[in-house]
C-alpha cells in the first residue's frame, strides 16, 4: 500500500518548508529510516527520513520549491513502476478556513510533533474566542501517541475563530484557529465534527458578560470524552498528579468534565478516599531499577581473594559486597542455580567476617551468571532482590522490591553502591 510523504512541520509557527535537495531519486529503493530529502525553514535545515520501505515514486516537489506543511510531495510504493498520478500538493488548510464565512487573519495550524504523525488530539483551549493574545501565549494543548505539547499563538492579536473543539482529532496542517489584528465583532467557534458548518457565533458582548459573571477559576466546561478512552488532561496536571500520587481516573469516575486542568487538582484531592484501596495500592506498589556495568570483575576478584586471603566461598564475597551497599542489612541470602545460602553480614565492611547463618534475609542476591537468562523482572519477594545477569559486554544488575520495603532514595543508593562494588570490587577493601 503506497505511503504518502508529506512536508513536516519542524516549528510551531512554520507554515511551509523549502526543499533543499532530494537525497533519493524517483524509482530508488528506500528503507524505513533512510534520509529522503533536506528541508529548510527560517530556523533550521533538517533531513527527513522515510517512514516506510519501498520505492520512491510520484515526486511532485522540486528542489528550491516552498511547500505547505502537510502537503503530499511524494509516495513510497511497493513497486518502482507504480508511478500513478503524481500527488498534488493540496492548498494549505488556512485558505479554506479563511473563506468568506470566517474572519481574516493568521491561521494557526495543527503542528506535526512527529514525522509519522497524521493528526493531533486537541486536549483543551487556553484562550477563549475574542481574547487578546500575545505571540508567546499558550493557545491550546495537543496530544499525540508520544507526547503532549502546548502550542503558542505565534503572533499578537485577537483569537477571532476556533475551528476545533477539545477532544477532537485534527489532521496535521489543518487550521484550528485564526488570529486577527483587530478585535472581532463576532468571534467564531466551530468543531471539526461539524464539517465546517458554522455554529452560533459567540458575540463579544456575551464573552465580556461571561467573564464578569462567572469566576475564572471555575469556568463551565463541556463534558468531553476522548473516543479511545484516553484521559484528557494538561501536561502540568499530569506531572503534579504523578508527583503527588494522585489518580486522574478518579475524576473520570466522579463524572468531572474533561479536559482536566491544574485548577482541578483541588477537586481531585477533595474526592473521598475509597475504603482500604490507597493502603492496599501502596502495599502492592513495586520498584524496578536496572544498572549496567562494563565487564565482569567478580571471577578475578574471587580468585585473588582465595589465593591472597584464603576466602574460598564466592557466595560469601557477593553477600559481603551486597551487605555493604545496604548498611541496615544484617543477613543476605545468595541464590545460585536453585541453591540458597544465607550469610550474616552484621553491618561490617570486612569480607572475612561474613559467615553462614540460618537467619531470615534482609536482602536476596540472585546470581544468574552462567545461565541463558539476560534480564529479569520477577517482582518483589519477602525482601528486596538484587539479580545479576550477563549481557553482551558486562553485567546487568536489577533491583526489585516493594515500595514499603525501600523508599525511592534508598533503592537508588543500594543499586548504585552495589553496582560500583561489583564493577570495581577491590575498591571495597580500601
GROMACS .gro file of C-alpha atoms in nm:
model
  430
    1UNK     CA    1   0.000   0.000   0.000
    2UNK     CA    2   0.153   0.336  -0.102
    3UNK     CA    3   0.268   0.565   0.179
    4UNK     CA    4   0.237   0.942   0.131
    5UNK     CA    5   0.543   1.156   0.200
    6UNK     CA    6   0.437   1.494   0.340
    7UNK     CA    7   0.610   1.819   0.425
    8UNK     CA    8   0.673   1.802   0.803
    9UNK     CA    9   0.619   2.087   1.048
   10UNK     CA   10   0.952   2.148   1.219
   11UNK     CA   11   0.839   2.451   1.418
   12UNK     CA   12   0.515   2.564   1.580
   13UNK     CA   13   0.492   2.880   1.367
   14UNK     CA   14   0.601   2.711   1.043
   15UNK     CA   15   0.356   2.725   0.752
   16UNK     CA   16   0.584   2.589   0.478
   17UNK     CA   17   0.928   2.443   0.414
   18UNK     CA   18   1.174   2.469   0.125
   19UNK     CA   19   1.301   2.152  -0.045
   20UNK     CA   20   1.680   2.197  -0.036
   21UNK     CA   21   1.766   1.872  -0.211
   22UNK     CA   22   1.634   1.522  -0.277
   23UNK     CA   23   1.866   1.251  -0.138
   24UNK     CA   24   1.685   0.975  -0.329
   25UNK     CA   25   1.582   0.974  -0.695
   26UNK     CA   26   1.243   0.859  -0.831
   27UNK     CA   27   1.246   0.480  -0.859
   28UNK     CA   28   1.516   0.432  -0.595
   29UNK     CA   29   1.464   0.164  -0.333
   30UNK     CA   30   1.435   0.311   0.017
   31UNK     CA   31   1.436   0.157   0.362
   32UNK     CA   32   1.246   0.295   0.658
   33UNK     CA   33   1.484   0.540   0.827
   34UNK     CA   34   1.671   0.641   0.509
   35UNK     CA   35   1.713   1.017   0.457
   36UNK     CA   36   1.477   1.114   0.173
   37UNK     CA   37   1.526   1.490   0.137
   38UNK     CA   38   1.651   1.803   0.311
   39UNK     CA   39   1.406   2.072   0.415
   40UNK     CA   40   1.483   2.427   0.522
   41UNK     CA   41   1.276   2.658   0.743
   42UNK     CA   42   1.358   3.001   0.880
   43UNK     CA   43   1.525   2.835   1.179
   44UNK     CA   44   1.687   2.511   1.066
   45UNK     CA   45   1.777   2.270   0.788
   46UNK     CA   46   1.698   1.905   0.856
   47UNK     CA   47   1.700   1.568   0.682
   48UNK     CA   48   1.359   1.399   0.663
   49UNK     CA   49   1.357   1.021   0.692
   50UNK     CA   50   1.139   0.767   0.512
   51UNK     CA   51   0.858   0.633   0.728
   52UNK     CA   52   0.817   0.314   0.524
   53UNK     CA   53   1.020   0.083   0.299
   54UNK     CA   54   0.961   0.052  -0.075
   55UNK     CA   55   1.036   0.263  -0.382
   56UNK     CA   56   1.026   0.643  -0.416
   57UNK     CA   57   0.758   0.740  -0.669
   58UNK     CA   58   0.527   1.028  -0.757
   59UNK     CA   59   0.772   1.308  -0.665
   60UNK     CA   60   0.581   1.633  -0.715
   61UNK     CA   61   0.804   1.896  -0.548
   62UNK     CA   62   1.133   2.018  -0.693
   63UNK     CA   63   1.447   2.143  -0.522
   64UNK     CA   64   1.416   2.507  -0.419
   65UNK     CA   65   1.034   2.491  -0.403
   66UNK     CA   66   0.840   2.612  -0.098
   67UNK     CA   67   0.579   2.355   0.004
   68UNK     CA   68   0.294   2.398   0.253
   69UNK     CA   69   0.310   2.194   0.574
   70UNK     CA   70   0.117   1.869   0.536
   71UNK     CA   71   0.126   1.874   0.155
   72UNK     CA   72   0.197   1.539  -0.016
   73UNK     CA   73   0.521   1.567  -0.213
   74UNK     CA   74   0.594   1.200  -0.300
   75UNK     CA   75   0.494   0.841  -0.234
   76UNK     CA   76   0.673   0.529  -0.119
   77UNK     CA   77   0.522   0.247  -0.326
   78UNK     CA   78   0.554  -0.129  -0.343
   79UNK     CA   79   0.699  -0.111  -0.694
   80UNK     CA   80   0.927   0.131  -0.876
   81UNK     CA   81   0.685   0.118  -1.171
   82UNK     CA   82   0.389   0.224  -0.955
   83UNK     CA   83   0.412   0.587  -1.057
   84UNK     CA   84   0.040   0.655  -1.094
   85UNK     CA   85  -0.074   1.016  -1.099
   86UNK     CA   86   0.170   1.243  -0.922
   87UNK     CA   87   0.021   1.351  -0.589
   88UNK     CA   88  -0.089   1.710  -0.595
   89UNK     CA   89   0.021   1.939  -0.317
   90UNK     CA   90  -0.305   2.047  -0.156
   91UNK     CA   91  -0.378   2.408  -0.088
   92UNK     CA   92  -0.297   2.499   0.273
   93UNK     CA   93  -0.590   2.441   0.508
   94UNK     CA   94  -0.565   2.807   0.605
   95UNK     CA   95  -0.708   2.905   0.266
   96UNK     CA   96  -1.024   2.705   0.330
   97UNK     CA   97  -1.063   2.832   0.683
   98UNK     CA   98  -1.025   3.196   0.585
   99UNK     CA   99  -1.312   3.192   0.337
  100UNK     CA  100  -1.595   3.448   0.334
  101UNK     CA  101  -1.758   3.289   0.640
  102UNK     CA  102  -1.450   3.334   0.860
  103UNK     CA  103  -1.266   3.638   0.993
  104UNK     CA  104  -0.947   3.747   0.821
  105UNK     CA  105  -0.620   3.687   0.998
  106UNK     CA  106  -0.330   3.448   1.052
  107UNK     CA  107  -0.415   3.079   1.076
  108UNK     CA  108  -0.271   2.858   1.349
  109UNK     CA  109  -0.243   2.501   1.224
  110UNK     CA  110  -0.222   2.163   1.394
  111UNK     CA  111   0.154   2.105   1.436
  112UNK     CA  112   0.337   1.789   1.338
  113UNK     CA  113   0.515   1.668   1.652
  114UNK     CA  114   0.649   1.353   1.487
  115UNK     CA  115   0.740   1.252   1.133
  116UNK     CA  116   0.479   0.973   1.129
  117UNK     CA  117   0.205   1.181   1.287
  118UNK     CA  118  -0.109   1.233   1.078
  119UNK     CA  119  -0.323   1.413   1.335
  120UNK     CA  120  -0.324   1.550   1.688
  121UNK     CA  121  -0.579   1.540   1.969
  122UNK     CA  122  -0.675   1.889   2.082
  123UNK     CA  123  -0.672   1.849   2.461
  124UNK     CA  124  -0.802   2.192   2.560
  125UNK     CA  125  -0.812   2.561   2.474
  126UNK     CA  126  -0.621   2.803   2.694
  127UNK     CA  127  -0.785   3.110   2.537
  128UNK     CA  128  -1.148   3.190   2.454
  129UNK     CA  129  -1.282   3.336   2.127
  130UNK     CA  130  -1.240   3.714   2.137
  131UNK     CA  131  -0.947   3.709   2.383
  132UNK     CA  132  -0.642   3.924   2.319
  133UNK     CA  133  -0.328   3.709   2.275
  134UNK     CA  134   0.046   3.765   2.261
  135UNK     CA  135   0.276   3.573   2.031
  136UNK     CA  136   0.414   3.363   2.317
  137UNK     CA  137   0.078   3.297   2.486
  138UNK     CA  138  -0.023   2.930   2.501
  139UNK     CA  139  -0.325   2.891   2.274
  140UNK     CA  140  -0.409   2.522   2.312
  141UNK     CA  141  -0.263   2.185   2.411
  142UNK     CA  142  -0.224   1.900   2.167
  143UNK     CA  143  -0.158   1.531   2.236
  144UNK     CA  144  -0.016   1.261   2.008
  145UNK     CA  145   0.068   0.899   2.084
  146UNK     CA  146   0.413   1.010   2.202
  147UNK     CA  147   0.380   1.347   2.372
  148UNK     CA  148   0.162   1.636   2.487
  149UNK     CA  149   0.268   1.990   2.399
  150UNK     CA  150   0.149   2.345   2.440
  151UNK     CA  151   0.106   2.541   2.116
  152UNK     CA  152   0.170   2.915   2.120
  153UNK     CA  153  -0.022   3.176   1.925
  154UNK     CA  154   0.282   3.278   1.721
  155UNK     CA  155   0.159   3.635   1.667
  156UNK     CA  156  -0.004   3.921   1.859
  157UNK     CA  157  -0.373   3.994   1.805
  158UNK     CA  158  -0.714   3.854   1.896
  159UNK     CA  159  -0.847   3.498   1.884
  160UNK     CA  160  -1.106   3.557   1.613
  161UNK     CA  161  -1.202   3.193   1.549
  162UNK     CA  162  -1.157   2.845   1.696
  163UNK     CA  163  -1.208   2.572   1.436
  164UNK     CA  164  -1.193   2.261   1.656
  165UNK     CA  165  -1.320   2.159   1.997
  166UNK     CA  166  -1.143   1.990   2.287
  167UNK     CA  167  -1.139   1.614   2.239
  168UNK     CA  168  -1.133   1.626   1.858
  169UNK     CA  169  -0.859   1.482   1.637
  170UNK     CA  170  -0.737   1.739   1.385
  171UNK     CA  171  -0.528   1.650   1.076
  172UNK     CA  172  -0.173   1.786   1.068
  173UNK     CA  173  -0.156   2.119   0.884
  174UNK     CA  174  -0.528   2.195   0.919
  175UNK     CA  175  -0.613   2.532   1.069
  176UNK     CA  176  -0.750   2.518   1.422
  177UNK     CA  177  -0.764   2.891   1.495
  178UNK     CA  178  -0.749   3.235   1.334
  179UNK     CA  179  -0.579   3.532   1.497
  180UNK     CA  180  -0.684   3.873   1.367
  181UNK     CA  181  -0.509   4.205   1.406
  182UNK     CA  182  -0.829   4.382   1.516
  183UNK     CA  183  -1.074   4.278   1.787
  184UNK     CA  184  -1.352   4.077   1.616
  185UNK     CA  185  -1.713   4.188   1.648
  186UNK     CA  186  -1.840   3.830   1.641
  187UNK     CA  187  -1.578   3.562   1.721
  188UNK     CA  188  -1.645   3.224   1.561
  189UNK     CA  189  -1.646   2.885   1.733
  190UNK     CA  190  -1.658   2.567   1.523
  191UNK     CA  191  -1.589   2.197   1.556
  192UNK     CA  192  -1.415   1.961   1.317
  193UNK     CA  193  -1.709   1.724   1.351
  194UNK     CA  194  -1.948   1.988   1.217
  195UNK     CA  195  -1.780   1.957   0.879
  196UNK     CA  196  -1.720   2.330   0.852
  197UNK     CA  197  -2.078   2.430   0.931
  198UNK     CA  198  -2.053   2.738   1.141
  199UNK     CA  199  -2.206   2.718   1.484
  200UNK     CA  200  -2.368   3.010   1.657
  201UNK     CA  201  -2.100   3.280   1.686
  202UNK     CA  202  -2.002   3.395   2.030
  203UNK     CA  203  -2.067   3.767   2.044
  204UNK     CA  204  -1.813   3.999   2.201
  205UNK     CA  205  -2.082   4.120   2.443
  206UNK     CA  206  -2.160   3.767   2.558
  207UNK     CA  207  -1.790   3.697   2.605
  208UNK     CA  208  -1.742   4.003   2.824
  209UNK     CA  209  -2.057   3.931   3.027
  210UNK     CA  210  -1.948   3.572   3.082
  211UNK     CA  211  -1.614   3.686   3.220
  212UNK     CA  212  -1.784   3.935   3.452
  213UNK     CA  213  -2.047   3.696   3.589
  214UNK     CA  214  -1.853   3.369   3.618
  215UNK     CA  215  -1.541   3.318   3.833
  216UNK     CA  216  -1.242   3.245   3.613
  217UNK     CA  217  -1.122   2.962   3.835
  218UNK     CA  218  -1.437   2.758   3.779
  219UNK     CA  219  -1.546   2.804   3.419
  220UNK     CA  220  -1.826   2.594   3.279
  221UNK     CA  221  -1.673   2.316   3.072
  222UNK     CA  222  -1.840   2.074   2.835
  223UNK     CA  223  -1.806   1.710   2.933
  224UNK     CA  224  -1.558   1.595   2.667
  225UNK     CA  225  -1.461   1.230   2.635
  226UNK     CA  226  -1.188   1.102   2.404
  227UNK     CA  227  -1.301   0.834   2.162
  228UNK     CA  228  -1.016   0.596   2.252
  229UNK     CA  229  -1.058   0.612   2.630
  230UNK     CA  230  -0.763   0.843   2.700
  231UNK     CA  231  -0.796   1.091   2.984
  232UNK     CA  232  -0.778   1.448   2.855
  233UNK     CA  233  -0.556   1.650   3.089
  234UNK     CA  234  -0.296   1.922   3.066
  235UNK     CA  235   0.073   1.819   3.089
  236UNK     CA  236   0.120   2.023   3.408
  237UNK     CA  237  -0.170   1.850   3.582
  238UNK     CA  238  -0.039   1.508   3.475
  239UNK     CA  239   0.302   1.594   3.623
  240UNK     CA  240   0.160   1.726   3.952
  241UNK     CA  241  -0.074   1.428   3.988
  242UNK     CA  242   0.217   1.188   3.933
  243UNK     CA  243   0.436   1.370   4.186
  244UNK     CA  244   0.159   1.365   4.448
  245UNK     CA  245   0.047   1.008   4.381
  246UNK     CA  246  -0.299   1.110   4.260
  247UNK     CA  247  -0.507   0.906   4.014
  248UNK     CA  248  -0.673   1.113   3.740
  249UNK     CA  249  -0.916   0.829   3.667
  250UNK     CA  250  -1.093   0.917   3.993
  251UNK     CA  251  -1.202   1.244   3.831
  252UNK     CA  252  -1.344   1.043   3.542
  253UNK     CA  253  -1.528   0.811   3.782
  254UNK     CA  254  -1.671   1.114   3.964
  255UNK     CA  255  -1.809   1.250   3.633
  256UNK     CA  256  -1.592   1.562   3.643
  257UNK     CA  257  -1.589   1.721   3.295
  258UNK     CA  258  -1.282   1.680   3.079
  259UNK     CA  259  -1.033   1.812   2.983
  260UNK     CA  260  -0.876   1.841   3.328
  261UNK     CA  261  -0.658   2.140   3.424
  262UNK     CA  262  -0.438   2.236   3.719
  263UNK     CA  263  -0.745   2.407   3.871
  264UNK     CA  264  -0.899   2.058   3.903
  265UNK     CA  265  -0.618   1.941   4.132
  266UNK     CA  266  -0.803   2.062   4.444
  267UNK     CA  267  -1.116   1.880   4.326
  268UNK     CA  268  -0.915   1.558   4.289
  269UNK     CA  269  -0.765   1.597   4.636
  270UNK     CA  270  -1.108   1.658   4.787
  271UNK     CA  271  -1.263   1.341   4.644
  272UNK     CA  272  -1.345   1.090   4.921
  273UNK     CA  273  -1.092   0.813   4.962
  274UNK     CA  274  -1.205   0.465   4.869
  275UNK     CA  275  -1.201   0.238   5.170
  276UNK     CA  276  -0.876   0.043   5.212
  277UNK     CA  277  -0.775   0.098   4.847
  278UNK     CA  278  -0.497   0.356   4.898
  279UNK     CA  279  -0.329   0.142   5.164
  280UNK     CA  280  -0.359  -0.171   4.950
  281UNK     CA  281  -0.222   0.011   4.648
  282UNK     CA  282   0.076   0.137   4.847
  283UNK     CA  283   0.142  -0.214   4.979
  284UNK     CA  284   0.142  -0.368   4.631
  285UNK     CA  285   0.336  -0.089   4.455
  286UNK     CA  286   0.677  -0.207   4.340
  287UNK     CA  287   1.010  -0.062   4.235
  288UNK     CA  288   1.213  -0.197   3.944
  289UNK     CA  289   1.556  -0.047   3.876
  290UNK     CA  290   1.829  -0.161   3.635
  291UNK     CA  291   2.203  -0.084   3.625
  292UNK     CA  292   2.452  -0.188   3.357
  293UNK     CA  293   2.825  -0.219   3.407
  294UNK     CA  294   3.113  -0.297   3.172
  295UNK     CA  295   3.295  -0.625   3.213
  296UNK     CA  296   3.275  -0.885   3.491
  297UNK     CA  297   3.544  -0.839   3.756
  298UNK     CA  298   3.394  -1.088   4.002
  299UNK     CA  299   3.573  -1.407   3.881
  300UNK     CA  300   3.912  -1.238   3.904
  301UNK     CA  301   3.828  -1.090   4.244
  302UNK     CA  302   3.719  -1.432   4.374
  303UNK     CA  303   4.043  -1.593   4.251
  304UNK     CA  304   4.256  -1.319   4.411
  305UNK     CA  305   4.062  -1.343   4.742
  306UNK     CA  306   4.115  -1.720   4.756
  307UNK     CA  307   4.488  -1.703   4.676
  308UNK     CA  308   4.577  -1.398   4.883
  309UNK     CA  309   4.340  -1.428   5.179
  310UNK     CA  310   4.205  -1.783   5.180
  311UNK     CA  311   3.843  -1.670   5.121
  312UNK     CA  312   3.725  -1.956   4.902
  313UNK     CA  313   3.347  -1.903   4.911
  314UNK     CA  314   3.247  -1.674   4.619
  315UNK     CA  315   2.892  -1.650   4.755
  316UNK     CA  316   3.021  -1.507   5.082
  317UNK     CA  317   3.209  -1.243   4.883
  318UNK     CA  318   2.890  -1.147   4.698
  319UNK     CA  319   2.695  -1.134   5.021
  320UNK     CA  320   2.958  -0.905   5.172
  321UNK     CA  321   2.951  -0.669   4.875
  322UNK     CA  322   2.570  -0.654   4.883
  323UNK     CA  323   2.553  -0.611   5.260
  324UNK     CA  324   2.795  -0.319   5.248
  325UNK     CA  325   2.566  -0.149   4.994
  326UNK     CA  326   2.270  -0.170   5.235
  327UNK     CA  327   2.405  -0.067   5.579
  328UNK     CA  328   2.088  -0.175   5.764
  329UNK     CA  329   2.112  -0.532   5.634
  330UNK     CA  330   2.228  -0.799   5.881
  331UNK     CA  331   2.165  -1.105   5.662
  332UNK     CA  332   2.200  -1.157   5.287
  333UNK     CA  333   2.080  -1.468   5.104
  334UNK     CA  334   2.264  -1.570   4.786
  335UNK     CA  335   2.072  -1.784   4.534
  336UNK     CA  336   2.267  -1.962   4.263
  337UNK     CA  337   2.142  -2.240   4.032
  338UNK     CA  338   1.848  -2.322   4.259
  339UNK     CA  339   2.050  -2.338   4.582
  340UNK     CA  340   2.033  -2.072   4.851
  341UNK     CA  341   2.267  -1.985   5.139
  342UNK     CA  342   2.227  -1.706   5.396
  343UNK     CA  343   2.517  -1.503   5.533
  344UNK     CA  344   2.542  -1.278   5.837
  345UNK     CA  345   2.695  -0.951   5.723
  346UNK     CA  346   2.637  -0.770   6.052
  347UNK     CA  347   2.697  -0.417   5.924
  348UNK     CA  348   3.069  -0.486   5.873
  349UNK     CA  349   3.275  -0.389   5.569
  350UNK     CA  350   3.520  -0.674   5.626
  351UNK     CA  351   3.458  -0.961   5.384
  352UNK     CA  352   3.643  -1.202   5.611
  353UNK     CA  353   3.379  -1.150   5.883
  354UNK     CA  354   3.094  -1.276   5.661
  355UNK     CA  355   2.967  -1.612   5.792
  356UNK     CA  356   2.683  -1.850   5.712
  357UNK     CA  357   2.364  -1.823   5.917
  358UNK     CA  358   2.007  -1.953   5.933
  359UNK     CA  359   1.853  -1.609   5.992
  360UNK     CA  360   1.589  -1.477   5.751
  361UNK     CA  361   1.746  -1.245   5.491
  362UNK     CA  362   1.709  -0.866   5.476
  363UNK     CA  363   1.832  -0.879   5.116
  364UNK     CA  364   1.829  -1.152   4.848
  365UNK     CA  365   2.105  -1.173   4.586
  366UNK     CA  366   2.019  -1.389   4.285
  367UNK     CA  367   2.325  -1.472   4.072
  368UNK     CA  368   2.216  -1.580   3.721
  369UNK     CA  369   2.556  -1.554   3.555
  370UNK     CA  370   2.628  -1.867   3.357
  371UNK     CA  371   2.264  -1.911   3.257
  372UNK     CA  372   2.093  -1.809   2.933
  373UNK     CA  373   1.879  -1.552   3.116
  374UNK     CA  374   1.974  -1.199   3.012
  375UNK     CA  375   1.724  -0.989   3.209
  376UNK     CA  376   1.483  -1.034   3.499
  377UNK     CA  377   1.169  -0.859   3.621
  378UNK     CA  378   1.018  -1.104   3.870
  379UNK     CA  379   0.866  -0.860   4.118
  380UNK     CA  380   0.932  -0.824   4.487
  381UNK     CA  381   0.957  -1.104   4.747
  382UNK     CA  382   0.977  -1.108   5.125
  383UNK     CA  383   1.292  -0.896   5.095
  384UNK     CA  384   1.443  -0.674   4.824
  385UNK     CA  385   1.604  -0.877   4.543
  386UNK     CA  386   1.924  -0.795   4.354
  387UNK     CA  387   1.965  -1.003   4.036
  388UNK     CA  388   2.287  -1.032   3.835
  389UNK     CA  389   2.262  -1.139   3.470
  390UNK     CA  390   2.513  -1.147   3.184
  391UNK     CA  391   2.480  -0.916   2.885
  392UNK     CA  392   2.686  -0.892   2.568
  393UNK     CA  393   2.954  -0.673   2.724
  394UNK     CA  394   2.938  -0.677   3.100
  395UNK     CA  395   2.666  -0.734   3.356
  396UNK     CA  396   2.309  -0.618   3.418
  397UNK     CA  397   2.205  -0.572   3.781
  398UNK     CA  398   1.834  -0.546   3.861
  399UNK     CA  399   1.671  -0.440   4.188
  400UNK     CA  400   1.311  -0.546   4.257
  401UNK     CA  401   1.134  -0.456   4.579
  402UNK     CA  402   0.803  -0.345   4.722
  403UNK     CA  403   0.761   0.027   4.784
  404UNK     CA  404   0.716  -0.034   5.157
  405UNK     CA  405   1.046  -0.226   5.177
  406UNK     CA  406   1.271   0.054   5.048
  407UNK     CA  407   1.195   0.418   4.981
  408UNK     CA  408   1.297   0.554   4.640
  409UNK     CA  409   1.621   0.718   4.758
  410UNK     CA  410   1.738   0.410   4.949
  411UNK     CA  411   1.661   0.185   4.650
  412UNK     CA  412   1.861   0.407   4.415
  413UNK     CA  413   2.152   0.424   4.660
  414UNK     CA  414   2.153   0.047   4.712
  415UNK     CA  415   2.167  -0.034   4.341
  416UNK     CA  416   2.427   0.237   4.271
  417UNK     CA  417   2.659   0.127   4.554
  418UNK     CA  418   2.630  -0.243   4.474
  419UNK     CA  419   2.692  -0.185   4.103
  420UNK     CA  420   3.004   0.020   4.187
  421UNK     CA  421   3.134  -0.257   4.416
  422UNK     CA  422   3.071  -0.528   4.156
  423UNK     CA  423   3.239  -0.322   3.881
  424UNK     CA  424   3.547  -0.248   4.096
  425UNK     CA  425   3.542  -0.490   4.392
  426UNK     CA  426   3.896  -0.404   4.505
  427UNK     CA  427   3.777  -0.052   4.592
  428UNK     CA  428   3.556  -0.214   4.858
  429UNK     CA  429   3.868  -0.307   5.052
  430UNK     CA  430   4.007   0.049   5.059
   0.00000   0.00000   0.00000
